[in-house]
Coordinates of C-alpha atoms and ligand atoms in Angstrom, one line a residue:
M1 CA 34.2 -59.2 4.1
L2 CA 30.6 -60.2 3.7
K3 CA 31.0 -59.8 0.0
V4 CA 34.0 -62.1 -0.1
I5 CA 32.1 -64.7 1.9
L6 CA 29.1 -64.4 -0.4
F7 CA 31.3 -64.7 -3.4
L8 CA 33.0 -67.9 -2.0
L9 CA 29.6 -69.4 -1.2
A10 CA 28.3 -68.6 -4.7
G11 CA 31.4 -70.1 -6.3
A12 CA 31.0 -73.2 -4.1
A13 CA 27.4 -73.5 -5.2
I14 CA 28.3 -73.2 -8.9
V15 CA 31.0 -75.8 -8.5
F16 CA 28.6 -78.1 -6.7
V17 CA 25.9 -77.7 -9.3
A18 CA 28.4 -78.3 -12.1
W19 CA 29.7 -81.3 -10.3
Q20 CA 26.2 -82.7 -9.9
L21 CA 25.4 -82.0 -13.6
A22 CA 28.7 -83.7 -14.7
G23 CA 27.6 -86.7 -12.7
I24 CA 24.3 -87.1 -14.5
P25 CA 24.6 -90.3 -16.7
G26 CA 23.2 -90.9 -20.2
H27 CA 23.2 -89.4 -23.7
V28 CA 21.0 -87.0 -25.6
V29 CA 20.5 -87.6 -29.3
A30 CA 18.9 -84.9 -31.5
S31 CA 18.0 -85.6 -35.2
I32 CA 17.1 -82.8 -37.6
G33 CA 16.7 -84.1 -41.1
A34 CA 19.9 -85.9 -42.0
L35 CA 21.7 -84.3 -39.2
T36 CA 22.1 -86.3 -36.0
I37 CA 23.7 -84.8 -32.9
E38 CA 24.6 -86.9 -30.0
T39 CA 26.2 -85.7 -26.8
S40 CA 26.3 -86.5 -23.1
T41 CA 23.5 -85.2 -20.9
P42 CA 25.6 -82.6 -18.9
V43 CA 26.9 -81.1 -22.2
A44 CA 23.3 -80.9 -23.6
I45 CA 22.1 -79.1 -20.4
L46 CA 25.0 -76.7 -20.7
V47 CA 24.2 -76.0 -24.3
L48 CA 20.5 -75.4 -23.5
V49 CA 21.4 -72.9 -20.7
T50 CA 23.8 -71.1 -23.0
L51 CA 21.2 -70.9 -25.8
F52 CA 18.7 -69.5 -23.3
G53 CA 21.1 -66.8 -22.2
V54 CA 22.0 -65.8 -25.8
T55 CA 18.3 -65.6 -26.6
I56 CA 17.6 -63.2 -23.8
I57 CA 20.6 -61.0 -24.8
L58 CA 19.3 -60.9 -28.4
L59 CA 15.8 -59.9 -27.3
R60 CA 17.2 -57.1 -25.3
I61 CA 19.2 -55.8 -28.2
L62 CA 16.2 -56.0 -30.4
R63 CA 14.1 -54.0 -28.0
A64 CA 16.7 -51.4 -27.6
V65 CA 16.9 -51.0 -31.4
L66 CA 13.1 -50.7 -31.8
G67 CA 12.9 -48.2 -28.9
L68 CA 15.7 -46.0 -30.3
P69 CA 13.4 -43.1 -31.6
K70 CA 11.6 -42.9 -28.4
T71 CA 14.8 -42.8 -26.4
G72 CA 16.1 -40.1 -28.7
A73 CA 13.0 -37.9 -28.1
G74 CA 13.4 -38.3 -24.3
W75 CA 17.0 -37.4 -24.5
R76 CA 16.2 -34.3 -26.5
R77 CA 13.5 -33.3 -23.9
R78 CA 16.0 -33.8 -21.1
R79 CA 18.5 -31.7 -22.9
R80 CA 16.0 -28.9 -23.6
R81 CA 15.0 -29.0 -19.9
I82 CA 18.6 -28.8 -18.7
L83 CA 19.3 -26.0 -21.1
G84 CA 16.1 -24.2 -20.2
E85 CA 16.9 -24.3 -16.5
R86 CA 20.3 -22.7 -17.3
I87 CA 18.5 -20.0 -19.3
V88 CA 16.1 -19.4 -16.4
T89 CA 19.1 -18.8 -14.2
R90 CA 20.5 -16.3 -16.8
V91 CA 17.1 -14.4 -16.8
L92 CA 17.2 -14.2 -13.0
V93 CA 20.8 -12.8 -13.1
A94 CA 19.9 -10.3 -15.8
L95 CA 16.8 -9.2 -13.9
A96 CA 18.8 -8.8 -10.7
A97 CA 21.5 -6.9 -12.6
G98 CA 19.0 -4.7 -14.3
E99 CA 20.1 -5.8 -17.8
K100 CA 16.8 -5.1 -19.7
G101 CA 17.7 -6.4 -23.1
E102 CA 19.4 -9.5 -21.9
A103 CA 16.6 -10.3 -19.5
R104 CA 14.0 -10.0 -22.2
K105 CA 16.0 -12.1 -24.7
Q106 CA 16.8 -14.9 -22.3
A107 CA 13.2 -14.9 -21.0
R108 CA 12.0 -15.5 -24.6
R109 CA 14.5 -18.4 -24.9
A110 CA 13.4 -19.9 -21.6
R111 CA 9.8 -19.7 -22.8
N112 CA 10.7 -21.4 -26.1
L113 CA 12.6 -24.2 -24.4
L114 CA 10.4 -24.8 -21.4
G115 CA 7.0 -23.7 -22.7
D116 CA 4.5 -21.5 -20.9
S117 CA 5.1 -22.6 -17.4
P118 CA 4.3 -20.3 -14.5
Q119 CA 8.0 -19.7 -14.0
T120 CA 8.8 -18.8 -17.6
L121 CA 5.7 -16.6 -17.9
L122 CA 6.5 -14.7 -14.7
L123 CA 10.1 -14.2 -15.9
A124 CA 8.9 -13.0 -19.3
A125 CA 6.5 -10.6 -17.6
E126 CA 9.1 -9.2 -15.3
A127 CA 11.6 -8.8 -18.1
G128 CA 9.0 -7.0 -20.1
R129 CA 8.3 -4.6 -17.3
L130 CA 12.0 -4.0 -16.7
S131 CA 12.3 -3.1 -20.4
G132 CA 9.3 -0.9 -20.4
R133 CA 7.4 -3.3 -22.6
E134 CA 4.2 -3.2 -20.7
D135 CA 2.3 -4.9 -23.5
E136 CA 4.6 -8.0 -23.4
A137 CA 4.3 -8.0 -19.6
E138 CA 0.5 -7.8 -19.8
E139 CA 0.4 -10.7 -22.3
A140 CA 2.4 -12.9 -20.0
F141 CA 0.5 -11.9 -16.9
R142 CA -2.8 -12.6 -18.7
A143 CA -1.5 -16.1 -19.6
L144 CA -0.5 -16.6 -16.0
A145 CA -3.9 -15.6 -14.8
K146 CA -5.4 -18.3 -16.9
Q147 CA -3.4 -21.0 -15.1
T148 CA -5.3 -22.3 -12.0
E149 CA -2.2 -22.6 -9.7
A150 CA -0.6 -19.3 -10.8
R151 CA -3.8 -17.2 -11.2
F152 CA -2.9 -15.0 -8.3
L153 CA 0.5 -14.2 -9.7
G154 CA -1.0 -13.2 -13.0
L155 CA -3.7 -11.0 -11.4
R156 CA -1.1 -9.5 -9.1
G157 CA 1.0 -8.4 -12.1
L158 CA -2.0 -7.0 -13.9
L159 CA -3.1 -5.1 -10.7
R160 CA 0.4 -3.6 -10.4
Q161 CA 0.2 -2.4 -14.0
A162 CA -3.3 -1.0 -13.5
V163 CA -2.1 0.9 -10.4
D164 CA 0.9 2.3 -12.3
R165 CA -1.3 3.7 -15.1
R166 CA -3.8 5.0 -12.4
D167 CA -6.6 3.0 -13.9
W168 CA -8.4 2.7 -10.6
S169 CA -11.6 1.0 -11.9
E170 CA -9.6 -1.7 -13.6
A171 CA -7.4 -2.1 -10.5
L172 CA -10.5 -2.5 -8.3
V173 CA -11.8 -5.3 -10.5
L174 CA -8.4 -7.0 -10.5
A175 CA -8.1 -6.6 -6.7
K176 CA -11.4 -8.4 -6.2
Q177 CA -10.4 -11.2 -8.5
A178 CA -7.0 -11.6 -6.7
E179 CA -8.8 -11.7 -3.4
A180 CA -11.0 -14.5 -4.6
A181 CA -8.0 -16.4 -6.0
H182 CA -5.9 -16.1 -2.9
P183 CA -7.8 -14.5 0.0
G184 CA -6.3 -12.9 3.1
T185 CA -2.8 -11.7 1.9
T186 CA -1.3 -8.7 3.6
W187 CA 0.0 -7.3 0.4
L188 CA -3.4 -7.4 -1.2
R189 CA -5.1 -5.9 1.8
Q190 CA -2.7 -2.9 1.6
Q191 CA -3.3 -2.6 -2.2
R192 CA -7.1 -2.6 -1.6
A193 CA -6.7 0.0 1.1
D194 CA -4.6 2.2 -1.2
L195 CA -7.2 1.8 -3.9
A196 CA -10.0 2.7 -1.5
L197 CA -8.1 5.9 -0.7
Q198 CA -7.4 6.7 -4.3
T199 CA -11.1 6.3 -5.1
E200 CA -12.0 8.2 -2.0
N201 CA -13.9 5.3 -0.5
W202 CA -13.0 6.4 3.0
A203 CA -15.2 4.0 4.9
E204 CA -13.7 1.0 3.1
A205 CA -10.2 2.4 3.6
L206 CA -10.8 2.6 7.3
E207 CA -11.8 -1.1 7.4
L208 CA -8.7 -2.2 5.5
I209 CA -6.1 0.1 7.0
G210 CA -4.6 -0.7 10.3
L211 CA -2.6 1.7 12.4
D212 CA -2.2 4.9 10.4
P213 CA -1.4 8.4 11.6
R214 CA -3.9 9.8 9.0
R215 CA -6.9 7.9 10.4
T216 CA -8.4 11.1 11.7
T217 CA -8.4 12.5 8.2
Y218 CA -10.2 9.4 6.9
Y219 CA -12.8 9.6 9.6
V220 CA -13.6 13.2 8.8
A221 CA -13.7 12.5 5.1
A222 CA -15.9 9.4 5.7
A223 CA -18.3 11.5 7.8
D224 CA -18.5 14.1 5.1
G225 CA -19.1 11.5 2.4
E226 CA -21.7 9.6 4.3
S227 CA -25.4 10.1 3.4
D228 CA -26.7 8.3 6.5
P229 CA -26.7 10.8 9.3
R230 CA -26.2 8.2 12.0
R231 CA -23.2 6.7 10.3
A232 CA -21.9 10.2 9.6
L233 CA -22.1 11.1 13.3
S234 CA -20.4 7.8 14.2
F235 CA -17.5 8.6 11.8
A236 CA -17.3 12.2 13.0
K237 CA -17.2 11.0 16.7
Q238 CA -14.4 8.6 16.0
A239 CA -12.5 11.4 14.2
W240 CA -12.9 13.6 17.3
Q241 CA -11.9 10.8 19.6
Q242 CA -8.7 10.2 17.5
D243 CA -7.7 13.8 17.8
P244 CA -9.9 16.1 19.9
G245 CA -7.6 19.1 19.1
F246 CA -7.8 18.8 15.3
A247 CA -10.3 21.5 14.2
P248 CA -11.7 19.6 11.2
A249 CA -12.4 16.6 13.4
V250 CA -13.9 18.7 16.1
L251 CA -16.1 20.6 13.7
A252 CA -17.2 17.4 11.9
Y253 CA -18.4 16.1 15.3
T254 CA -19.8 19.3 16.8
S255 CA -21.7 20.3 13.6
R256 CA -23.5 17.0 13.7
L257 CA -24.2 17.3 17.5
R258 CA -25.7 20.7 16.8
A259 CA -27.8 19.2 14.0
I260 CA -29.4 16.7 16.4
G261 CA -29.9 19.3 19.1
H262 CA -26.9 18.5 21.4
E263 CA -25.7 22.2 21.5
K264 CA -24.3 22.0 25.0
R265 CA -22.2 19.0 24.2
A266 CA -21.0 20.6 21.0
Q267 CA -20.0 23.8 22.9
S268 CA -18.2 21.7 25.5
C269 CA -16.2 19.9 22.7
I270 CA -15.3 23.3 21.1
A271 CA -14.1 24.7 24.4
D272 CA -12.0 21.6 25.0
A273 CA -10.5 21.9 21.6
W274 CA -9.8 25.6 22.1
Q275 CA -7.8 24.7 25.1
R276 CA -5.8 22.1 23.1
A277 CA -5.4 24.0 19.8
P278 CA -7.3 27.2 19.2
H279 CA -8.4 27.8 15.6
P280 CA -10.6 30.5 14.1
D281 CA -13.0 28.0 12.7
L282 CA -13.8 26.8 16.2
A283 CA -14.6 30.3 17.2
S284 CA -16.8 30.8 14.2
F285 CA -18.8 27.7 15.1
A286 CA -19.0 28.6 18.8
L287 CA -20.3 32.1 18.1
A288 CA -22.5 31.3 15.1
L289 CA -25.7 31.2 17.0
E290 CA -25.2 34.5 18.8
P291 CA -26.2 37.5 16.7
D292 CA -25.8 40.2 19.4
K293 CA -22.3 41.7 19.2
L294 CA -21.9 42.4 22.9
A295 CA -23.1 38.9 23.7
R296 CA -20.6 37.6 21.1
A297 CA -17.8 39.4 22.9
Q298 CA -18.9 37.9 26.2
A299 CA -19.2 34.4 24.7
A300 CA -15.7 34.8 23.2
K301 CA -14.3 35.6 26.6
R302 CA -15.9 32.4 28.0
L303 CA -14.5 30.4 25.1
V304 CA -10.9 31.5 25.5
A305 CA -11.0 31.5 29.4
R306 CA -8.8 28.4 29.6
N307 CA -6.3 29.6 27.0
P308 CA -6.5 33.4 27.1
T309 CA -3.0 34.4 25.9
H310 CA -2.8 32.2 22.8
V311 CA -2.5 34.2 19.6
E312 CA -5.9 32.9 18.4
S313 CA -7.5 34.0 21.7
R314 CA -5.9 37.5 21.4
I315 CA -7.1 37.9 17.8
L316 CA -10.6 36.6 18.5
L317 CA -11.1 38.9 21.5
A318 CA -9.8 41.8 19.5
Q319 CA -12.1 41.1 16.6
V320 CA -15.3 40.6 18.6
A321 CA -14.5 43.7 20.7
L322 CA -14.0 45.7 17.6
D323 CA -17.2 44.4 16.1
A324 CA -19.0 45.4 19.3
G325 CA -17.4 48.9 19.1
L326 CA -15.2 48.2 22.1
T327 CA -12.1 49.6 20.5
G328 CA -10.3 50.0 23.8
E329 CA -10.6 46.3 24.5
A330 CA -9.5 45.5 20.9
R331 CA -6.5 47.7 21.2
H332 CA -5.6 46.2 24.5
Q333 CA -5.6 42.7 23.1
I334 CA -3.4 43.8 20.1
E335 CA -0.9 45.6 22.2
A336 CA -0.7 42.6 24.6
A337 CA -0.1 40.3 21.7
Q338 CA 2.6 42.5 20.3
T339 CA 4.2 42.7 23.8
E340 CA 4.2 38.9 23.8
G341 CA 6.1 39.0 20.5
L342 CA 3.2 38.3 18.1
H343 CA 3.6 40.4 14.9
Q344 CA 1.3 38.7 12.4
R345 CA -0.2 40.7 9.6
R346 CA -3.8 40.4 10.8
F347 CA -2.9 42.3 14.0
C348 CA -1.7 45.2 12.0
L349 CA -4.8 45.2 9.8
L350 CA -7.0 45.1 12.9
L351 CA -5.1 48.0 14.4
A352 CA -5.7 50.0 11.2
E353 CA -9.5 49.3 11.6
I354 CA -9.3 50.4 15.2
E355 CA -7.6 53.7 14.2
E356 CA -10.3 54.2 11.5
Q357 CA -13.1 53.6 14.1
E358 CA -11.5 55.7 16.8
R359 CA -10.2 58.7 14.9
G360 CA -10.5 58.0 11.2
H361 CA -11.7 61.5 10.4
T362 CA -8.6 63.2 11.8
E363 CA -5.2 63.6 10.2
A364 CA -3.5 61.8 13.1
G365 CA -5.9 58.9 12.6
R366 CA -5.2 58.7 8.9
L367 CA -1.4 58.7 9.6
A368 CA -1.9 56.0 12.3
Q369 CA -3.8 53.9 9.7
R370 CA -1.2 54.3 7.1
D371 CA 1.5 53.3 9.6
A372 CA -0.4 50.2 10.6
L373 CA -0.9 49.2 7.0
R374 CA 2.8 49.8 6.3
R375 CA 3.7 47.5 9.1
A376 CA 1.2 44.9 7.8
A377 CA 3.2 44.6 4.6
T378 CA 6.3 43.5 6.5
A379 CA 4.7 41.6 9.3
E380 CA 4.8 37.8 9.9
P381 CA 2.4 35.9 7.6
D382 CA -1.0 34.8 9.1
P383 CA -1.5 31.1 9.8
R384 CA -3.3 29.2 7.1
W385 CA -4.1 25.7 5.9
Q386 CA -1.1 24.5 4.0
C387 CA -0.1 21.2 2.3
T388 CA 3.0 19.8 4.0
N389 CA 3.8 17.9 0.8
C390 CA 3.7 20.6 -1.8
H391 CA 3.3 23.7 0.4
T392 CA 0.2 24.9 -1.4
A393 CA -2.0 27.2 0.7
H394 CA -5.7 26.3 0.9
A395 CA -8.6 28.5 1.9
A396 CA -10.2 25.6 3.8
W397 CA -9.2 22.1 5.0
H398 CA -9.6 19.1 2.7
P399 CA -8.7 15.5 3.2
R400 CA -6.8 15.5 -0.1
C401 CA -4.5 18.3 -1.4
R402 CA -6.1 19.6 -4.6
A403 CA -2.6 20.5 -5.9
C404 CA -0.6 17.3 -5.3
A405 CA -3.3 14.8 -4.5
A406 CA -1.6 13.8 -1.3
I407 CA -4.0 12.7 1.5
G408 CA -3.9 14.0 5.0
T409 CA -1.2 16.5 4.3
I410 CA -3.1 19.8 4.8
L411 CA -2.4 21.2 8.2
W412 CA -2.8 24.6 9.9
S413 CA 0.5 26.3 9.4
D414 CA 0.5 27.5 13.0
A415 CA -0.2 24.0 14.3
L416 CA 3.4 23.4 15.4
R417 CA 3.5 26.4 17.6
P418 CA 3.0 25.4 21.3
S419 CA -0.2 26.6 22.9
S420 CA 0.1 29.2 25.6
V421 CA -1.1 26.9 28.4
P422 CA -0.4 23.2 28.9
V423 CA -3.2 20.9 27.7
I424 CA -5.0 19.1 30.5
A425 CA -6.7 15.9 29.2
S426 CA -10.3 15.8 30.3
Ligands
LIG1 ZN1 -0.1 19.2 -1.8

């Protein structure tokens, strides 16, 4: 409605102006050489207005003709961009579908059409990785890393490649550069933590890793790898606090306590650990400073007092009794263990030793020894350190499995068996 009103008003204005022009009196005479043009004033004004309009139109046409090459270039650029965007979509689809050849081909086309933008470089790199062309991917990632805005993307790609080929020194350099380019990312923190573990920089790994069930392992390893005794003691203490029943953690702590003269505290921690999870290495440590065999037997009894029927308690008491020549006590412990259903190989071997000590010079003694050794061949295996990842047995505990390189996977094979008495937290 408003448009109609405006149209009518404009029409009325034009009619009014035309009316006014038509009412202007007089004549206009123009002489050009021999040519003389004479007309009324309104017609002359109309001609002038018309000539003005025609001139403007002609100028516009001229400008359009002169700007034609530039317009053509712009049109071609727009066309390349539109086509390039379509090709980018095709690359994304090919990458998502896992079509290696198609992704690589379309990524090249996108790069030709759109140039080396962060988007096309990243797609070219990912297509290269998908196709197994790590050289192409690396070239694209390096080009990305040179671009200020996309530097992190390039470094991230190069870091992933370095990790894949297990080039830890290169990966460490790239991780530091990526951290500088874009600090504080969770992904990068995890990557740096993994690198610290791979390069066995346990202290740095502990700083970077959050909650992790293997922290006890890292603390023990950090303590063993630390040259400063105070820092080593601190790491060892944290290992023990994390898991006061894990023998390597307990021994890492108690050995350092012993080194600084805190023997009573060390023995207390060992006794506590024995109650939680008895282990032969704990007993070796606890009795190491006692050379007298009878005194060792007494010390062993005190050590196992809060967990006397555990298999490790039985075997320890039998061993120290046998060493002290107390074959009756040793035999009692072994028979008690067998009554409790414990039939490990080491019990049979100890029994053979007892037979040898007691009546090894008699025919009955030799027969009893042979019988014990025969039973050892078919008895249950003794507990041992074993990798839960590759099942390789190890003579001693290590933070990393020497066979499969897994970290924190070596456990005492008897560890899952419940202790004989409930653990009371102290
Ligand atoms: Zn392993």
